Structure formats: structure tokens, C-alpha cells
Coordinates of C-alpha atoms and ligand atoms in Angstrom, one line a residue:
X4 CA 8.7 -10.1 35.3
X5 CA 9.5 -6.2 35.9
X6 CA 5.3 -5.4 35.3
X7 CA 7.2 -1.3 34.5
X8 CA 9.1 -2.6 31.5
X9 CA 7.6 -1.9 28.0
X10 CA 5.0 -4.7 27.0
X11 CA 7.7 -7.0 24.1
X12 CA 5.0 -10.4 22.7
X13 CA 5.9 -11.8 20.2
X14 CA 4.1 -14.7 18.3
X15 CA 6.4 -17.9 17.3
X16 CA 5.1 -19.8 15.0
X17 CA 6.9 -23.6 13.7
X18 CA 6.6 -22.8 10.0
X19 CA 5.2 -27.2 9.5
X20 CA 2.7 -26.8 7.8
X21 CA -0.2 -23.1 7.1
X22 CA -1.4 -20.8 9.9
X23 CA -4.7 -22.6 11.2
X24 CA -7.6 -20.7 12.6
X25 CA -5.5 -21.0 16.4
X26 CA -2.3 -19.7 15.2
X27 CA -4.1 -16.7 14.0
X28 CA -5.8 -16.2 16.5
X29 CA -3.3 -16.0 19.0
X30 CA -1.0 -13.9 16.5
X31 CA -4.2 -11.7 16.9
X32 CA -4.5 -12.2 21.0
X33 CA -0.1 -11.1 21.0
X34 CA -0.6 -8.2 18.1
X35 CA -3.3 -6.4 20.4
X36 CA -2.1 -6.7 23.3
X37 CA 1.4 -4.8 22.4
X38 CA -0.9 -2.6 19.9
X39 CA -3.1 -2.0 22.8
X40 CA 0.2 -1.7 25.3
X41 CA 2.2 0.7 22.6
X42 CA 4.8 -2.4 22.6
X43 CA 6.5 -4.8 20.7
X44 CA 5.0 -6.9 18.2
X45 CA 8.0 -9.5 17.4
X46 CA 7.3 -12.0 14.7
X47 CA 9.7 -15.2 15.3
X48 CA 9.4 -18.2 13.1
X49 CA 10.4 -21.1 14.8
X50 CA 12.2 -23.1 12.3
X51 CA 14.3 -25.0 14.8
X52 CA 13.1 -28.3 13.5
X53 CA 14.6 -28.3 10.0
X54 CA 13.3 -31.8 8.9
X55 CA 9.7 -30.5 9.3
X56 CA 10.1 -27.3 8.8
X57 CA 9.1 -25.2 5.0
X58 CA 9.8 -21.5 3.6
X59 CA 6.7 -21.8 1.9
X60 CA 5.0 -22.6 5.3
X61 CA 6.5 -19.6 6.2
X62 CA 6.1 -17.9 2.8
X63 CA 1.9 -18.7 4.1
X64 CA 2.5 -17.8 8.4
X65 CA 3.8 -14.0 6.2
X66 CA 1.0 -13.8 3.5
X67 CA -1.7 -14.1 6.7
X68 CA -0.3 -12.7 8.5
X69 CA -0.2 -9.8 6.4
X70 CA -3.9 -10.5 5.3
X71 CA -5.0 -10.2 8.4
X72 CA -3.5 -6.7 8.8
X73 CA -0.6 -7.6 11.9
X74 CA 1.9 -6.1 11.1
X75 CA 4.9 -6.8 13.0
X76 CA 7.6 -4.6 14.1
X77 CA 10.6 -7.1 14.1
X78 CA 11.2 -10.6 13.2
X79 CA 13.5 -13.3 14.1
X80 CA 14.8 -17.0 11.9
X81 CA 15.1 -19.2 15.3
X82 CA 18.2 -20.8 12.5
X83 CA 19.9 -17.7 12.3
X84 CA 20.6 -18.5 16.4
X85 CA 22.1 -21.1 16.5
X86 CA 25.4 -20.3 17.8
X87 CA 24.1 -18.4 20.5
X88 CA 21.9 -21.3 21.4
X89 CA 24.9 -24.1 21.8
X90 CA 26.4 -21.0 23.9
X91 CA 24.1 -20.9 25.8
X92 CA 24.4 -25.1 26.4
X93 CA 27.9 -24.5 26.9
X94 CA 27.0 -22.2 29.5
X95 CA 24.2 -25.5 31.0
X96 CA 26.9 -27.6 31.1
X97 CA 29.1 -24.7 32.5
X98 CA 26.9 -24.6 35.3
X99 CA 26.4 -28.3 35.4
X100 CA 22.7 -27.7 34.6
X101 CA 23.0 -29.4 31.3
X102 CA 25.0 -33.2 30.1
X103 CA 26.1 -35.7 26.8
X104 CA 25.0 -38.9 26.9
X105 CA 24.2 -39.9 23.0
X106 CA 25.7 -37.5 21.0
X107 CA 23.0 -34.8 22.5
X108 CA 23.2 -32.7 24.9
X109 CA 20.7 -32.8 28.1
X110 CA 19.0 -30.6 30.3
X111 CA 18.9 -31.8 34.4
X112 CA 15.8 -32.0 35.9
X113 CA 15.9 -31.3 39.8
X114 CA 15.6 -33.9 41.7
X115 CA 13.6 -32.9 44.5
X116 CA 11.0 -29.7 44.6
X117 CA 7.6 -29.0 42.0
X118 CA 7.9 -25.6 40.6
X119 CA 4.3 -23.6 40.0
X120 CA 3.7 -21.7 36.5
X121 CA 1.5 -18.4 38.2
X122 CA -0.3 -17.9 35.4
X123 CA -2.3 -15.6 34.3
X124 CA -5.0 -16.9 33.0
X125 CA -5.3 -20.5 34.6
X126 CA -3.9 -19.8 37.5
X127 CA -0.8 -21.3 39.3
X128 CA -0.2 -24.7 38.1
X129 CA 2.2 -26.9 40.4
X130 CA 4.3 -29.7 38.7
X131 CA 6.5 -32.0 41.0
X132 CA 10.0 -32.4 39.4
X133 CA 10.0 -36.0 39.5
X134 CA 7.0 -36.4 37.3
X135 CA 9.1 -34.2 35.0
X136 CA 11.6 -35.4 32.8
X137 CA 15.2 -34.9 31.5
X138 CA 14.5 -33.6 28.0
X139 CA 17.1 -32.8 25.4
X140 CA 18.6 -29.3 24.9
X141 CA 21.0 -29.6 21.9
X142 CA 20.2 -32.7 19.2
X143 CA 23.4 -35.4 18.3
X144 CA 23.5 -32.7 15.2
X145 CA 23.9 -29.9 17.8
X146 CA 20.4 -28.2 16.6
X147 CA 18.5 -26.9 19.7
X148 CA 14.6 -28.4 20.4
X149 CA 11.9 -26.0 21.3
X150 CA 12.0 -26.1 24.6
X151 CA 15.1 -24.6 25.0
X152 CA 15.3 -22.1 22.4
X153 CA 12.7 -20.5 23.4
X154 CA 13.5 -19.9 26.5
X155 CA 16.8 -18.5 24.7
X156 CA 14.9 -16.7 22.8
X157 CA 12.5 -15.2 24.9
X158 CA 15.1 -13.9 27.3
X159 CA 17.2 -11.9 24.3
X160 CA 14.2 -10.6 22.6
X161 CA 13.3 -9.4 26.0
X162 CA 9.7 -10.5 26.2
X163 CA 7.5 -9.3 28.9
X164 CA 4.5 -11.8 28.5
X165 CA 4.4 -15.0 26.7
X166 CA 0.7 -15.1 25.7
X167 CA 0.1 -18.4 23.7
X168 CA -2.4 -21.7 23.8
X169 CA -2.7 -23.3 26.5
X170 CA -1.2 -26.8 24.9
X171 CA 2.0 -25.1 25.6
X172 CA 0.3 -24.4 29.5
X173 CA 3.3 -28.2 30.0
X174 CA 6.3 -26.8 28.4
X175 CA 5.7 -24.4 30.6
X176 CA 8.0 -25.2 33.7
X177 CA 10.4 -27.0 31.6
X178 CA 11.5 -23.1 30.5
X179 CA 10.9 -21.7 34.1
X180 CA 13.7 -24.7 35.4
X181 CA 14.9 -24.0 32.7
X182 CA 15.5 -20.0 33.0
X183 CA 16.1 -20.7 37.0
X184 CA 19.2 -22.8 36.3
X185 CA 21.2 -19.6 34.0
X186 CA 19.5 -17.1 36.4
X187 CA 17.2 -15.2 34.6
X188 CA 13.9 -13.7 35.2
X189 CA 10.8 -16.1 33.1
X190 CA 8.5 -13.2 32.0
X191 CA 5.4 -13.3 32.7
X192 CA 2.7 -16.2 31.0
X193 CA -0.4 -15.7 29.9
X194 CA -2.1 -19.8 28.3
X195 CA -5.0 -18.7 26.0
X196 CA -7.4 -21.2 26.5
X197 CA -8.3 -24.1 23.9
X198 CA -10.6 -23.8 20.6
X199 CA -13.5 -25.8 20.3
X200 CA -15.3 -27.7 17.7
X201 CA -19.8 -27.4 18.4
X202 CA -19.8 -30.4 19.4
X203 CA -16.8 -29.5 21.9
X204 CA -14.0 -32.4 21.2
X205 CA -10.4 -29.8 19.5
X206 CA -10.6 -27.9 17.0
X207 CA -9.8 -29.7 13.6
X208 CA -10.6 -29.9 10.1
X209 CA -13.7 -32.2 10.5
X210 CA -15.2 -29.3 12.3
X211 CA -14.9 -26.9 8.9
X212 CA -11.7 -24.9 10.4
X213 CA -8.8 -24.1 7.3
X214 CA -5.8 -22.1 7.4
X215 CA -6.9 -18.5 7.5
X216 CA -6.5 -17.7 4.1
X217 CA -8.2 -20.4 3.4
X218 CA -11.1 -18.4 5.0
X219 CA -9.9 -15.7 2.0
X220 CA -10.3 -18.0 -0.8
X221 CA -13.5 -18.3 0.8
X222 CA -14.7 -14.6 0.7
X223 CA -14.0 -13.4 4.3
X224 CA -12.9 -10.1 4.8
X225 CA -9.6 -10.0 7.0
X226 CA -12.0 -8.1 9.1
X227 CA -14.2 -9.9 9.5
X228 CA -11.9 -12.8 10.7
X229 CA -10.1 -9.7 13.0
X230 CA -13.8 -9.5 15.0
X231 CA -13.7 -13.3 15.3
X232 CA -10.4 -14.4 16.3
X233 CA -10.9 -11.6 18.6
X234 CA -13.8 -13.4 20.5
X235 CA -12.7 -16.1 20.1
X236 CA -11.7 -16.3 23.9
X237 CA -12.0 -13.3 25.1
X238 CA -15.1 -10.8 25.3
X239 CA -16.2 -7.0 26.2
X240 CA -19.8 -7.8 27.7
X241 CA -22.3 -8.2 25.1
X242 CA -21.1 -6.7 21.9
X243 CA -20.1 -9.0 19.2
X244 CA -18.7 -6.0 16.2
X245 CA -16.1 -5.1 16.1
X246 CA -13.8 -2.4 14.8
X247 CA -9.9 -3.0 14.7
X248 CA -9.6 0.2 15.7
X249 CA -11.7 -0.8 19.0
X250 CA -10.1 -4.2 19.6
X251 CA -7.1 -1.9 20.3
X252 CA -8.7 0.2 22.6
X253 CA -10.9 -2.9 24.4
X254 CA -9.0 -6.1 24.2
X255 CA -6.4 -6.7 27.4
X256 CA -5.5 -9.7 29.1
X257 CA -8.9 -10.2 31.9
X258 CA -11.6 -10.0 29.1
X259 CA -9.5 -12.7 28.2
X260 CA -12.4 -16.1 29.0
X261 CA -10.8 -18.5 31.4
X262 CA -12.6 -21.3 30.0
X263 CA -12.2 -23.7 26.2
X264 CA -13.5 -21.2 23.7
X265 CA -15.4 -22.8 20.7
X266 CA -16.2 -22.2 17.1
X267 CA -18.7 -21.0 15.0
X268 CA -19.2 -21.0 11.8
X269 CA -22.5 -19.7 11.2
X270 CA -21.4 -16.6 13.6
X271 CA -18.7 -16.0 11.4
X272 CA -21.0 -16.2 8.1
X273 CA -23.3 -13.7 10.0
X274 CA -20.2 -11.2 11.1
X275 CA -19.0 -11.2 7.7
X276 CA -22.0 -10.5 6.6
X277 CA -22.1 -7.3 9.4
X278 CA -19.1 -6.7 7.9
X279 CA -19.6 -6.5 4.3
X280 CA -23.1 -3.9 5.2
X281 CA -20.7 -2.3 6.9
X282 CA -17.8 -1.6 4.4
X283 CA -17.3 1.2 2.6
X284 CA -19.0 0.7 -0.8
X285 CA -15.6 1.8 -2.8
X286 CA -13.4 -0.5 -1.1
X287 CA -16.0 -3.7 -1.6
X288 CA -16.7 -2.8 -4.8
X289 CA -12.9 -3.2 -5.8
X290 CA -12.9 -6.5 -3.5
X291 CA -15.5 -7.7 -5.4
X292 CA -14.2 -6.6 -8.7
X293 CA -10.8 -8.8 -7.6
X294 CA -13.1 -12.1 -6.9
X295 CA -15.0 -11.7 -9.8
X296 CA -11.4 -11.9 -11.9
X297 CA -10.8 -14.5 -9.7
X298 CA -14.0 -16.7 -10.0
X299 CA -13.4 -16.2 -13.9
X300 CA -17.0 -14.5 -13.8
X301 CA -15.8 -11.9 -16.1
X302 CA -12.2 -10.7 -17.0
X303 CA -10.7 -8.0 -16.0
X304 CA -10.8 -5.9 -18.4
X305 CA -14.8 -6.4 -18.6
X306 CA -14.2 -5.3 -14.7
X307 CA -12.4 -2.6 -15.4
X308 CA -14.5 -1.2 -18.2
X309 CA -17.7 -1.3 -15.8
X310 CA -16.1 1.1 -14.3
X311 CA -15.2 1.3 -10.2
X312 CA -18.5 3.5 -9.6
X313 CA -20.5 0.7 -10.6
X314 CA -18.8 -2.5 -9.0
X315 CA -19.5 -0.4 -6.0
X316 CA -23.6 0.3 -7.1
X317 CA -23.4 -3.5 -7.5
X318 CA -21.4 -4.3 -4.7
X319 CA -24.4 -2.8 -2.8
X320 CA -27.2 -4.5 -4.1
X321 CA -24.7 -7.7 -3.5
X322 CA -24.7 -7.6 0.1
X323 CA -27.7 -7.9 0.9
X324 CA -27.8 -10.9 0.3
X325 CA -24.4 -12.3 0.4
X326 CA -23.3 -13.1 3.1
X327 CA -19.4 -14.1 1.3
X328 CA -17.5 -12.3 -1.1
X329 CA -17.8 -15.2 -3.4
X330 CA -22.3 -15.4 -3.3
X331 CA -21.3 -11.7 -4.7
X332 CA -19.1 -12.7 -7.1
X333 CA -20.6 -15.5 -8.9
X334 CA -24.0 -13.3 -9.3
X335 CA -22.5 -10.1 -10.3
X336 CA -22.8 -11.3 -13.3
X337 CA -25.8 -9.6 -15.0
X338 CA -24.2 -6.4 -14.0
X339 CA -21.1 -6.5 -16.2
X340 CA -21.9 -6.4 -20.2
X341 CA -22.7 -9.5 -22.2
X342 CA -25.1 -12.2 -22.9
X343 CA -26.7 -14.1 -20.4
X344 CA -28.3 -17.1 -20.8
X345 CA -32.4 -18.0 -20.0
X346 CA -32.7 -20.4 -17.9
X347 CA -34.7 -23.6 -19.3
X348 CA -36.7 -23.9 -16.4
X349 CA -37.7 -19.7 -17.2
X350 CA -38.9 -20.1 -20.8
X351 CA -43.1 -20.0 -19.7
X352 CA -42.2 -16.6 -18.7
X353 CA -41.7 -15.6 -22.3
X354 CA -44.2 -15.9 -24.3
X355 CA -45.7 -14.1 -27.6
X356 CA -47.2 -11.4 -25.8
X357 CA -43.9 -11.3 -22.9
X358 CA -41.7 -10.7 -26.6
X359 CA -43.5 -8.7 -28.4
X360 CA -43.2 -5.7 -24.8
X361 CA -39.8 -7.3 -24.2
X362 CA -38.6 -5.4 -27.8
X363 CA -41.0 -2.5 -26.8
X364 CA -39.7 -1.8 -23.5
X365 CA -35.8 -2.2 -25.3
X366 CA -35.8 0.7 -27.9
X367 CA -37.1 2.7 -24.2
X368 CA -35.0 1.7 -22.0
X369 CA -31.9 2.7 -25.4
X370 CA -33.9 5.9 -25.4
X371 CA -34.2 6.6 -21.1
X372 CA -33.6 9.9 -19.9
X373 CA -33.7 8.7 -16.5
X374 CA -31.9 5.5 -16.0
X375 CA -32.3 5.5 -12.2
X376 CA -34.9 2.9 -10.4
X377 CA -37.1 5.2 -11.3
X378 CA -37.1 5.9 -14.9
X379 CA -37.6 1.7 -15.2
X380 CA -39.4 1.5 -13.3
X381 CA -42.1 4.0 -15.6
X382 CA -40.8 3.0 -18.4
X383 CA -41.7 -0.6 -17.7
X384 CA -45.5 0.1 -16.6
X385 CA -45.5 1.6 -19.9
X386 CA -45.4 -0.6 -21.5
X387 CA -46.9 -3.2 -19.6
X388 CA -50.3 -0.4 -19.2
X389 CA -49.8 0.0 -23.7
X390 CA -49.5 -3.6 -24.8
X391 CA -52.0 -4.8 -21.4
X392 CA -50.5 -7.0 -19.8
X393 CA -50.3 -6.8 -16.2
X394 CA -46.5 -6.1 -14.3
X395 CA -46.2 -8.4 -12.3
X396 CA -46.2 -10.7 -16.4
X397 CA -43.9 -8.2 -17.8
X398 CA -41.4 -7.4 -14.4
X399 CA -40.7 -11.0 -13.5
X400 CA -39.3 -11.6 -18.1
X401 CA -37.8 -8.7 -17.0
X402 CA -35.6 -10.5 -14.6
X403 CA -34.9 -13.0 -16.4
X404 CA -33.7 -11.7 -19.0
X405 CA -31.7 -10.0 -17.5
X406 CA -30.4 -11.5 -14.5
X407 CA -30.6 -15.1 -15.8
X408 CA -33.3 -16.0 -12.5
X409 CA -36.4 -15.1 -10.9
X410 CA -34.4 -13.8 -7.8
X411 CA -32.5 -11.1 -6.5
X412 CA -32.5 -7.4 -5.3
X413 CA -35.0 -5.4 -5.8
X414 CA -36.0 -5.4 -9.9
X415 CA -35.6 -1.7 -10.0
X416 CA -32.3 -0.9 -8.8
X417 CA -30.9 -4.4 -10.9
X418 CA -31.9 -2.4 -13.7
X419 CA -30.7 0.9 -12.8
X420 CA -27.6 -0.9 -11.6
X421 CA -26.6 -2.6 -15.0
X422 CA -27.8 0.2 -16.9
X423 CA -29.4 0.8 -20.1
X424 CA -27.3 -0.7 -22.0
X425 CA -26.4 -3.8 -20.9
X426 CA -30.6 -3.1 -19.8
X427 CA -31.4 -2.8 -23.3
X428 CA -29.4 -5.6 -25.7
X429 CA -30.1 -8.2 -22.5
X430 CA -34.6 -7.5 -23.3
X431 CA -33.7 -7.3 -27.1
X432 CA -31.9 -10.7 -27.1
X433 CA -35.1 -12.7 -24.7
X434 CA -37.6 -11.2 -26.8
X435 CA -36.4 -13.0 -29.7
X436 CA -36.0 -15.8 -28.6
X437 CA -38.6 -17.9 -30.7
X438 CA -40.3 -20.8 -28.1
X439 CA -42.4 -22.6 -29.7
Ligands
LIG754 N1 6.2 -23.1 17.9 C1 5.2 -22.8 19.1 C2 4.5 -23.6 18.2 O1 4.4 -23.5 17.0 C3 5.2 -21.7 19.7 C4 4.6 -21.6 21.4 C5 5.4 -20.9 22.7 O2 5.1 -19.4 21.4 O3 6.3 -20.9 22.4 O4 3.1 -23.7 19.5

């Protein structure tokens, strides 16, 4: 390592499937390390295994990183560098460190001695050479293998720190031997401990952990997933909620834990709720609008007609109970125009007395001077008084008429956000329902 060099790190995914939580965390740690040290974050697509790499997976990786907000400074595809890999392979042959067999080119592991990885997180890990086997560096179709291409590229790209998952610690002694055979200085290594499921087995789909973009689908905010991934194996005192700027300011390798991290879905939902509540209402309203359309709760024209301010106000109400954008969108119908069906199990609320009161209320609401929560409250109280009905009889009927549900945020706030036009139309429609 050359400690004074500006930091250059890379995230090097193999595009053979979706970018999952573990890959997302590796990408984030590298990005944070680069940004913290004002270095360079490189994205290297390791597509040397041409039978398993797909363009779709590459697109997914780009989309996942963009969604997480992890911008890269340089991007490479390993397949573009095959000529260079072959050139270095020839050099290894010249130096007597590689030999041909069965059409493939093999790297010769020295017989004697041992290699020690001085890992910044795992500590010193020593492997006796007798435990290692010679390895293929060029397949018989002349494509390079991972351990070899990785060394050539890390060297050529001036990588100062290799930060990657602990599952690669086994590869590192072989990679160090290749550096040595070429007379190259290796980078520093930091192998980040594994992520386990709550049952302490290696994290998998079985634990509900999906791809990065699955979390977007499920209504998790990128702010929340970034925060969650950062805390999967890194900590700063007992702080749980971090903005991106705080993470950049605070993240460094000494804060990375040396024991495995446990993936806790409940904590992700908790963080998401925290982030929903911290978000600027208009930004949240815009996200909510997209989600409403995406989930078919209403069409784009309806959402646009409602306007940004209304969506922002609805979002502020919905985020009190909603833990995800999906939950919020699925409860947004009351705030958008159009009829709301009355649930069968609430029909008992609509007695003839109540319906008579609703009819009057619809007219009053249509003429409301003060369409605030307070104005709606006053109107409801007046109508209840005039009709000799307790508010606790009228209010639930109004709630069901406007929202289709017996539960939700504070009724008068709901009415104020829905607005007089929607409220009057729905109260009037409920008053027409004939129960007899
Ligand atoms: N392509 C490897 C992977 O996706 C990257 C390993 C490394 O970072 O060196 O696991």
C-alpha cells in the first residue's frame, strides 16, 4: 500500500444476477470511503464469465446504484480489457510463473512458504502454500478468470483499498501471489464481515432479503436503505439515523465491525418510518404521487389534478401511520376525487337520522368559508347539534363516507386535506344509500 496516495476504491460486481443487499452494502462502503477521503469511486463490471453475465443484470446494477444515489467517477467493463489481461498473462509465462495445460493457462503456486494477508478488518490471515492449488488464469477460450483479471485491473486502475465481502478473503492469498510474481505492490485489503439472517445463518432470500430494487418496489426510501446498509456492519456510538452527509463525514474503516452483521427487517421498517417523517413534504408528495399511479390507486391525470400541495399535505397525514410508500399510497384514495365504496360492515352507521344529518352536512360543506380542520369541525358540530345527534354518532359515519374506513388519521385533518368538494360529494352519496 502507498498510504499517501489519494484513495481509489472500486465496486466490482459480477453481472450474473440482481444486486442484492450484500452487494449494495459493499457498494455503499466503497462509495462512503471514497467520498469521506475525497477519493475516487470506480465501478467495474466483472463480466469475464461470458456465459453467466447478462446486459440486463448490468442495467440492474446501474439502476440500483442510481436509486441508492451512489454515483461513480469512472466505469469499466472487464471484457473491454481482455487484450491487457492476455498481455499480463504472457508476462507471467515469460517469468516462469504461468504454464499451459489442456489449452488453459495456469498460475503456479510456489511450493514452499506461506502468504499472509494483512487485512485491515480481519487482521493477519496466513495460508500455507501447500494448502493452495495452481489456478487457471486464462481459460481455454483465452478469457481471463476472476482472480487474475481482478489483480490486473486493481493494479492498472491504481486501486489503493480493496473493500469487499469476507467471502473473498480466501481469494486474497492467491491474488497476493500474482502481485508478487509480477513485482507489483498490492493494495490494502478490508474484508467486511458477512451479513447473517436473524437465525444467524448466511443471509438469503429465505430471510426476506431481496434485491436492492425490491426495496424500492416495497416502498422503502433510498435514504432509509442507505442508512440501514451503513449500519449493517458499521457503527458510530449508538446513533441509528444518519443523513447521507453525516455518513460521508463519519464513515471510516475503523468504525466497521469485525463480527458478522445481523439483518433485521423490523429495523429497516423502523428506519423507513423515521425517514418518511423527516422528508420534505413536497418531495414525499411527489414520491407518493408516483406510487399512487404505479399501484393503480388513481391515474396520473387524477393525481396531477389534485396538485402538488394537496399530495404533500396528504403525505404528511399518511406518514404518521404508514411505514412504507406502498402503505401510504394504498391509503391515499380518500384524498383524491372519485367515489369511495362503503364497506358492508359499516353500513349500520347510516341510520335514517344520520343520513338526514349527512344531507344537511353536504350542503354546509359545499358552502364552507373556512375549509380548514377547524372549519370542518365547526360544521360537523353544528349539524350534530341541530339534529340532536351526538358527534360520536355522526363523526364515524362521516369518516366512513369520506374514507371508506373506520380508522385513519384525525378526522378533521382528513376532511381538510380531502377538501370541501370531495367531502361534500361523498357525504351526499352516503346520505343517498338506502339501507332498508
Ligand atoms: N466480482 C466479484 C463479486 O461480485 C468481486 C470481488 C472483488 O471485489 O474483488 O463478488
